[in-house]
Tab-separated table of N, CA and C in Angstrom:
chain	number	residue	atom	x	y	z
Q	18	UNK	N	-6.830	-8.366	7.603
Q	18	UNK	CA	-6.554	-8.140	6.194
Q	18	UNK	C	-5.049	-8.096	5.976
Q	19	UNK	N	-4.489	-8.494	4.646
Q	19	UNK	CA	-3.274	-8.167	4.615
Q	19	UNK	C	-3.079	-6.905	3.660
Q	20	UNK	N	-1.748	-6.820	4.086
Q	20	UNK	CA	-1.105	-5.654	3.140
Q	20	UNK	C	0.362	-5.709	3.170
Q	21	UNK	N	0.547	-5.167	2.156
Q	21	UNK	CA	2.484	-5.123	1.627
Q	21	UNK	C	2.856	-3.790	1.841
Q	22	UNK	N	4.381	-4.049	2.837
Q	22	UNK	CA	5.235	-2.389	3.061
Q	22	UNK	C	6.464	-3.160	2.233
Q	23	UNK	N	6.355	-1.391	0.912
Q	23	UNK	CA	7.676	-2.084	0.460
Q	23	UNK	C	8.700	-0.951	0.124
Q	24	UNK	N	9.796	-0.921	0.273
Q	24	UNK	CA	10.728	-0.153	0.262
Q	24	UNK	C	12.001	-0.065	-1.192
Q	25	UNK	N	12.064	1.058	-1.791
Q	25	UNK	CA	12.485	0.660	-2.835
Q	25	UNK	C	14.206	1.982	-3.205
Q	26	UNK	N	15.286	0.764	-3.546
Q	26	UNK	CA	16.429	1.630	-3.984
Q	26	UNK	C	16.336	1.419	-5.775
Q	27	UNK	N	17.232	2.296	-5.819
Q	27	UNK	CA	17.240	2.254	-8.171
Q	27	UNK	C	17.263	0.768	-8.443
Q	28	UNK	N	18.184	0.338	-7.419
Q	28	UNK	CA	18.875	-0.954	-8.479
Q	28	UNK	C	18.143	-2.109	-7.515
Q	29	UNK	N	17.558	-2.239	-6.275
Q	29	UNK	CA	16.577	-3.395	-5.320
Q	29	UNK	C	15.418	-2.463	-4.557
Q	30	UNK	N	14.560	-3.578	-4.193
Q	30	UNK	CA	12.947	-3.654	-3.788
Q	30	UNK	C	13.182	-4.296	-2.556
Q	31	UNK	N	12.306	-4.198	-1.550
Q	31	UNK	CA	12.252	-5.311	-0.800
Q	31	UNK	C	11.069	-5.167	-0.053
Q	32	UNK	N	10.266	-6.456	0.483
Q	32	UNK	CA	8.741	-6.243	0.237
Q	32	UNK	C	8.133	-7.413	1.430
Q	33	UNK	N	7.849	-6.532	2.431
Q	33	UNK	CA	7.284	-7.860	3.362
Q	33	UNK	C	5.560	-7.515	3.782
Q	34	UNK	N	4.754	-8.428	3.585
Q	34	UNK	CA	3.670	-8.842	4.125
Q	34	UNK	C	2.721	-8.755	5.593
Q	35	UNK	N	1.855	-7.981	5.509
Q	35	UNK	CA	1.610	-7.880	6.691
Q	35	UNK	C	0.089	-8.137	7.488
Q	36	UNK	N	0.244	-8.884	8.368
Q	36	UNK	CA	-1.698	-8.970	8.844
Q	36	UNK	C	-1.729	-7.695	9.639
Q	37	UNK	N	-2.680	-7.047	9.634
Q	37	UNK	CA	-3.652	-6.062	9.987
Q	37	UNK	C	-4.595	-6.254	10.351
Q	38	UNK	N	-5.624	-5.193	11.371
Q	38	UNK	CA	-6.848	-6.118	11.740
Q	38	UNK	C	-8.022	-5.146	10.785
Q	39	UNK	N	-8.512	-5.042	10.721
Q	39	UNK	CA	-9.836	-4.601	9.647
Q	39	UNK	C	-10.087	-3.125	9.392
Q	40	UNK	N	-9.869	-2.705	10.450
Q	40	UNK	CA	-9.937	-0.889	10.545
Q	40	UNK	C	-8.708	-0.395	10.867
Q	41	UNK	N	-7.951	-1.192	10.534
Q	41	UNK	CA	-6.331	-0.650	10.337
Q	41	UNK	C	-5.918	0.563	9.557
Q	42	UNK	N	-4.859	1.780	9.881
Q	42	UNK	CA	-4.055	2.442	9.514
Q	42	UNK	C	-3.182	2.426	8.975
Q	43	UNK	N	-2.545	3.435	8.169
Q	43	UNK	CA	-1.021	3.593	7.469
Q	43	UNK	C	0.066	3.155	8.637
Q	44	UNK	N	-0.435	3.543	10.129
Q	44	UNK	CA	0.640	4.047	11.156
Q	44	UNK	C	0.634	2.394	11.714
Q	45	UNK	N	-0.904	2.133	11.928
Q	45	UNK	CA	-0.965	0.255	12.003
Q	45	UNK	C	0.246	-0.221	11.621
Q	46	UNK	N	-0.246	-0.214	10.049
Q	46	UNK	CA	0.570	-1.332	9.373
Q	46	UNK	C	2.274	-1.086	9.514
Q	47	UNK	N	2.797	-0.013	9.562
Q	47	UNK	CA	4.395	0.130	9.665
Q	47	UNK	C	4.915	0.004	10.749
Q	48	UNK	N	4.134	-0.073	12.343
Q	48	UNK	CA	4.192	-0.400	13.711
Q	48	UNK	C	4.449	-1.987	13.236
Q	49	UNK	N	3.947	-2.620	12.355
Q	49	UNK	CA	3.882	-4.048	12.616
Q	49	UNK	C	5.274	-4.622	12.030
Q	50	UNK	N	5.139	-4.272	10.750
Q	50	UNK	CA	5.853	-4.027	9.567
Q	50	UNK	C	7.016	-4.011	9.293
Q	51	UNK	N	7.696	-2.995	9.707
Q	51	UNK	CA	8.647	-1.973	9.844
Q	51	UNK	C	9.873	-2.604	10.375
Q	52	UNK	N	9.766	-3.276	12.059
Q	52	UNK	CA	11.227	-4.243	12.027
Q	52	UNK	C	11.178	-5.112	11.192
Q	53	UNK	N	10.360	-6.011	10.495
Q	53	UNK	CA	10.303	-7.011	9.579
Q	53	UNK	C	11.372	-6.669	8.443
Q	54	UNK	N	10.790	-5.730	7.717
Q	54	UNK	CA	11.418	-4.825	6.826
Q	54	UNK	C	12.664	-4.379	7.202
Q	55	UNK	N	12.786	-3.602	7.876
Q	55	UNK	CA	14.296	-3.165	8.318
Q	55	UNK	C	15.447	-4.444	8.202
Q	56	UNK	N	14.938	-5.604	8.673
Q	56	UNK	CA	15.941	-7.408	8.822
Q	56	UNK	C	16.118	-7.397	7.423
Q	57	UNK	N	14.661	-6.977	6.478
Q	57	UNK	CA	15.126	-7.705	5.116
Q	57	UNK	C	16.227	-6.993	4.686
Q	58	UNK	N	16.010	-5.933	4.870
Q	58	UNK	CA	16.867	-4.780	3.972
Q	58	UNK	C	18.458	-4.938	4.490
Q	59	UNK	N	18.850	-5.368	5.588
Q	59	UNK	CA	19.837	-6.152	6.139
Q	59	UNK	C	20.432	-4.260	6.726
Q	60	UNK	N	21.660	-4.214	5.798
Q	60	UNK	CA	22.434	-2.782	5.708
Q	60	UNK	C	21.947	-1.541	5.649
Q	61	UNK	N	20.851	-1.702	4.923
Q	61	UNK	CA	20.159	-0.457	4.138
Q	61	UNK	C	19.265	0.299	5.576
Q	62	UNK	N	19.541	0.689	5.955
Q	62	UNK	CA	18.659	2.083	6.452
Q	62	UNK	C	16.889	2.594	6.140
Q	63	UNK	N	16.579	2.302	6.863
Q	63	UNK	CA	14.885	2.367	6.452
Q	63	UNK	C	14.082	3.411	7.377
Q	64	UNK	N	13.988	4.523	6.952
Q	64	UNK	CA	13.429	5.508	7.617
Q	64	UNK	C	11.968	6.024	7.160
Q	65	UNK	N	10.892	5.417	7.783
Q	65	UNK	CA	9.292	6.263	7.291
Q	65	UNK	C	9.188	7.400	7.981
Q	66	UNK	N	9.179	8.214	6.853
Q	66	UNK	CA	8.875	9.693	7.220
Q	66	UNK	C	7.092	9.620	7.008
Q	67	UNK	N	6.742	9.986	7.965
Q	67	UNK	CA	5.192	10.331	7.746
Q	67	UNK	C	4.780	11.094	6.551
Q	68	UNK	N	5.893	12.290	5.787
Q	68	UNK	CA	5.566	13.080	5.083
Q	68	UNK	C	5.787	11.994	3.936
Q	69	UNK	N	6.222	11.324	3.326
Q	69	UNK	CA	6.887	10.472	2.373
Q	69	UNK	C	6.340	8.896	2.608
Q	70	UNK	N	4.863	9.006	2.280
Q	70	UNK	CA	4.772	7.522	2.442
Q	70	UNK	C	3.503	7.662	1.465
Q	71	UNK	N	3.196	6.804	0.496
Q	71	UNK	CA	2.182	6.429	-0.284
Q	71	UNK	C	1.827	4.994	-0.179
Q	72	UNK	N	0.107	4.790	-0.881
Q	72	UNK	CA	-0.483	3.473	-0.955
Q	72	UNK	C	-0.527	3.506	-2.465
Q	73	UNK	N	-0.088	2.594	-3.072
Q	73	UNK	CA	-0.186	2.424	-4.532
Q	73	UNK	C	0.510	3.573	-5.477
Q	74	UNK	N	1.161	4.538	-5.074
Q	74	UNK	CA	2.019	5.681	-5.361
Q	74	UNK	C	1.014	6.848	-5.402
Q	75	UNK	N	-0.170	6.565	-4.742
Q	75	UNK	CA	-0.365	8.078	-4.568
Q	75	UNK	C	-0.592	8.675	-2.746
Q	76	UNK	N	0.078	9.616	-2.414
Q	76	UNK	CA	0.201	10.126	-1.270
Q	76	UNK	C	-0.664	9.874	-0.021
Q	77	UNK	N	-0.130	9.317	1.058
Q	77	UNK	CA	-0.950	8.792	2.184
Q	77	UNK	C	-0.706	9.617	3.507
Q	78	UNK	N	-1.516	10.171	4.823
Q	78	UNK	CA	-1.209	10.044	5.497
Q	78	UNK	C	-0.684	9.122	6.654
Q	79	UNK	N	-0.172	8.924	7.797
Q	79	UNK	CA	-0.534	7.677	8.738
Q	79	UNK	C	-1.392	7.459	9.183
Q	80	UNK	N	-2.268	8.668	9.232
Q	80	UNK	CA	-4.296	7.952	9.756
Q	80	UNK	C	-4.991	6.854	8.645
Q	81	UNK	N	-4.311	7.555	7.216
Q	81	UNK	CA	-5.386	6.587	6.277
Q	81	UNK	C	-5.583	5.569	6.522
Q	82	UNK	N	-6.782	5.019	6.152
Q	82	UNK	CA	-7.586	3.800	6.257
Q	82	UNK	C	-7.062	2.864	5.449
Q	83	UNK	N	-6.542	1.325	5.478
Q	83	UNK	CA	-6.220	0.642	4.471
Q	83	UNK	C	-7.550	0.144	4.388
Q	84	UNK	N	-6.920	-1.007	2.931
Q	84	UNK	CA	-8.062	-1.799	2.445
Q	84	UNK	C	-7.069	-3.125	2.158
Q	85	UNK	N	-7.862	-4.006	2.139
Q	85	UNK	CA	-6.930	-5.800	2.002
Q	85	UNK	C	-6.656	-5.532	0.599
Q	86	UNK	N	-5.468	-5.994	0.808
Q	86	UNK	CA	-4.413	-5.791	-0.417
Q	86	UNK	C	-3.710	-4.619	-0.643
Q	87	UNK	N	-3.900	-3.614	-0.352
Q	87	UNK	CA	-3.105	-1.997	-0.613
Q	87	UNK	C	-1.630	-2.787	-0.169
Q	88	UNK	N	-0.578	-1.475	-0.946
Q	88	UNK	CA	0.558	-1.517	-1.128
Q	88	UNK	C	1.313	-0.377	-0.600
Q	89	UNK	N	1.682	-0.530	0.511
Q	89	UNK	CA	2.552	1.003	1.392
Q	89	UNK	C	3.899	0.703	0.659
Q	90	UNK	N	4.218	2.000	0.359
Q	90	UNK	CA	5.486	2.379	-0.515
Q	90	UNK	C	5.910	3.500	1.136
Q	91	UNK	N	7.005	3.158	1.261
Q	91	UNK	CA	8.071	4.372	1.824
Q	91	UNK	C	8.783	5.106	1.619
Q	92	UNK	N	8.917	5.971	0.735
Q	92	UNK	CA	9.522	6.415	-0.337
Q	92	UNK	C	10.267	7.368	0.368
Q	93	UNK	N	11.654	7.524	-0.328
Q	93	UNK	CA	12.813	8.027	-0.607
Q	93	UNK	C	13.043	9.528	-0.618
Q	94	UNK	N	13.968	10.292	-0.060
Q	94	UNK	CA	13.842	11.577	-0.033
Q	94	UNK	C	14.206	11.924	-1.889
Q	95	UNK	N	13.802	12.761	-2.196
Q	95	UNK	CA	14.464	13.593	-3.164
Q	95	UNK	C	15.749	13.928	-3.053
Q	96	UNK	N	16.671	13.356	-4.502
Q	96	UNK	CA	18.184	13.976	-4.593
Q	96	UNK	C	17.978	15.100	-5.395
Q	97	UNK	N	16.986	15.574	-5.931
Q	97	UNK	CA	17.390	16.872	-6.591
Q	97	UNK	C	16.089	17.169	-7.030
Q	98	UNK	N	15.575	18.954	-6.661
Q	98	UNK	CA	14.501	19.383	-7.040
Q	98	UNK	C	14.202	19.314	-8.572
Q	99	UNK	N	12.749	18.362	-8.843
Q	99	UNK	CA	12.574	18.078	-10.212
Q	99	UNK	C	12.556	19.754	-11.336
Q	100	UNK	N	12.304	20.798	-10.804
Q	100	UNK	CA	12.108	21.647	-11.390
Q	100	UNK	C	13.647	21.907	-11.893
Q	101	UNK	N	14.339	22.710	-10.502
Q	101	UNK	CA	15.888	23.037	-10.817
Q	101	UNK	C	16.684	22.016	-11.871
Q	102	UNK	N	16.403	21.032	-11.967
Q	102	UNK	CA	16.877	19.368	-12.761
Q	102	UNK	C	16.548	19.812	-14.391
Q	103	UNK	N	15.142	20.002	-14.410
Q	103	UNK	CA	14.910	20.293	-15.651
Q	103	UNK	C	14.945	21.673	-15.960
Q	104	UNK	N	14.980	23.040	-15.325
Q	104	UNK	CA	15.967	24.466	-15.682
Q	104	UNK	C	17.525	23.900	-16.447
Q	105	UNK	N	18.425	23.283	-15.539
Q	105	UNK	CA	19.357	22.634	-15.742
Q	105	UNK	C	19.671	22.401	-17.057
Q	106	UNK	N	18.790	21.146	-17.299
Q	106	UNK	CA	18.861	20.156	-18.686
Q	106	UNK	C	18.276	21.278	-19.768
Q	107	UNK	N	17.626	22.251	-19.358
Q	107	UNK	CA	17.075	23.168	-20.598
Q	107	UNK	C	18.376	24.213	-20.822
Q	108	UNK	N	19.368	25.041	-19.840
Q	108	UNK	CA	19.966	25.451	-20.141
Q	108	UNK	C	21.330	24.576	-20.897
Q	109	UNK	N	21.747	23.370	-20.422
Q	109	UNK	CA	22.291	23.067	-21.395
Q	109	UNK	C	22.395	22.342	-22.724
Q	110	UNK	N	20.824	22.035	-22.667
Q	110	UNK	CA	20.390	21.559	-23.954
Q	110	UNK	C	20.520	23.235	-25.206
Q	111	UNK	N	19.962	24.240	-24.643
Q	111	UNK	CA	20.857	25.708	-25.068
Q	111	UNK	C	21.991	25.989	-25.799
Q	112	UNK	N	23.196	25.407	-24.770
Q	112	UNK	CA	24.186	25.343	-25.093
Q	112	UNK	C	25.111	24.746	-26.215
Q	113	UNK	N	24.377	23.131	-26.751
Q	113	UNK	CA	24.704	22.845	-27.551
Q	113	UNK	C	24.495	23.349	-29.012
């Protein structure tokens, strides 16, 4: 089966293709994957954290089971706790 690992910054994507065999894993597919990806991304730094990886944007382990066609996202640490962000924007929305 195939499936797409794709890795994403604000301003580029980059997205490579992958065969899998039928009862394939999250951990499968990024074993295969993963240097592929790393070449595209050339400069960029590509780190899968097991904790930080989704299929279609909702949360995956590396045991999960794919299905032909799913979409592994590797997603990005957090620059800033969404809560503290919006405390933030409320106190100085306050201010004005």
């Amino acid at each position: 089966m195939r499936v797409e690992l794709v890795y994403a910054l604000p301003d580029r994507a980059w997205r490579v293709k992958v065969e899998v065999a039928d009862n394939a894993c999250v951990a499968d597919a990024l074993d295969q994957g993963l240097p592929a990806l790393r070449t595209a991304c050339g400069s960029v730094e590509v780190e899968a954290d097991p904790s930080r990886l989704a299929v279609f944007g909702r949360p995956a382990a590396a045991e999960s089971l794919l299905h032909d066609g799913d979409r592994i996202e590797i997603l990005r640490p957090l620059l800033a706790d969404p809560k503290q962000a919006r405390r933030r924007r409320a106190v100085q929305s306050r201010g004005r």
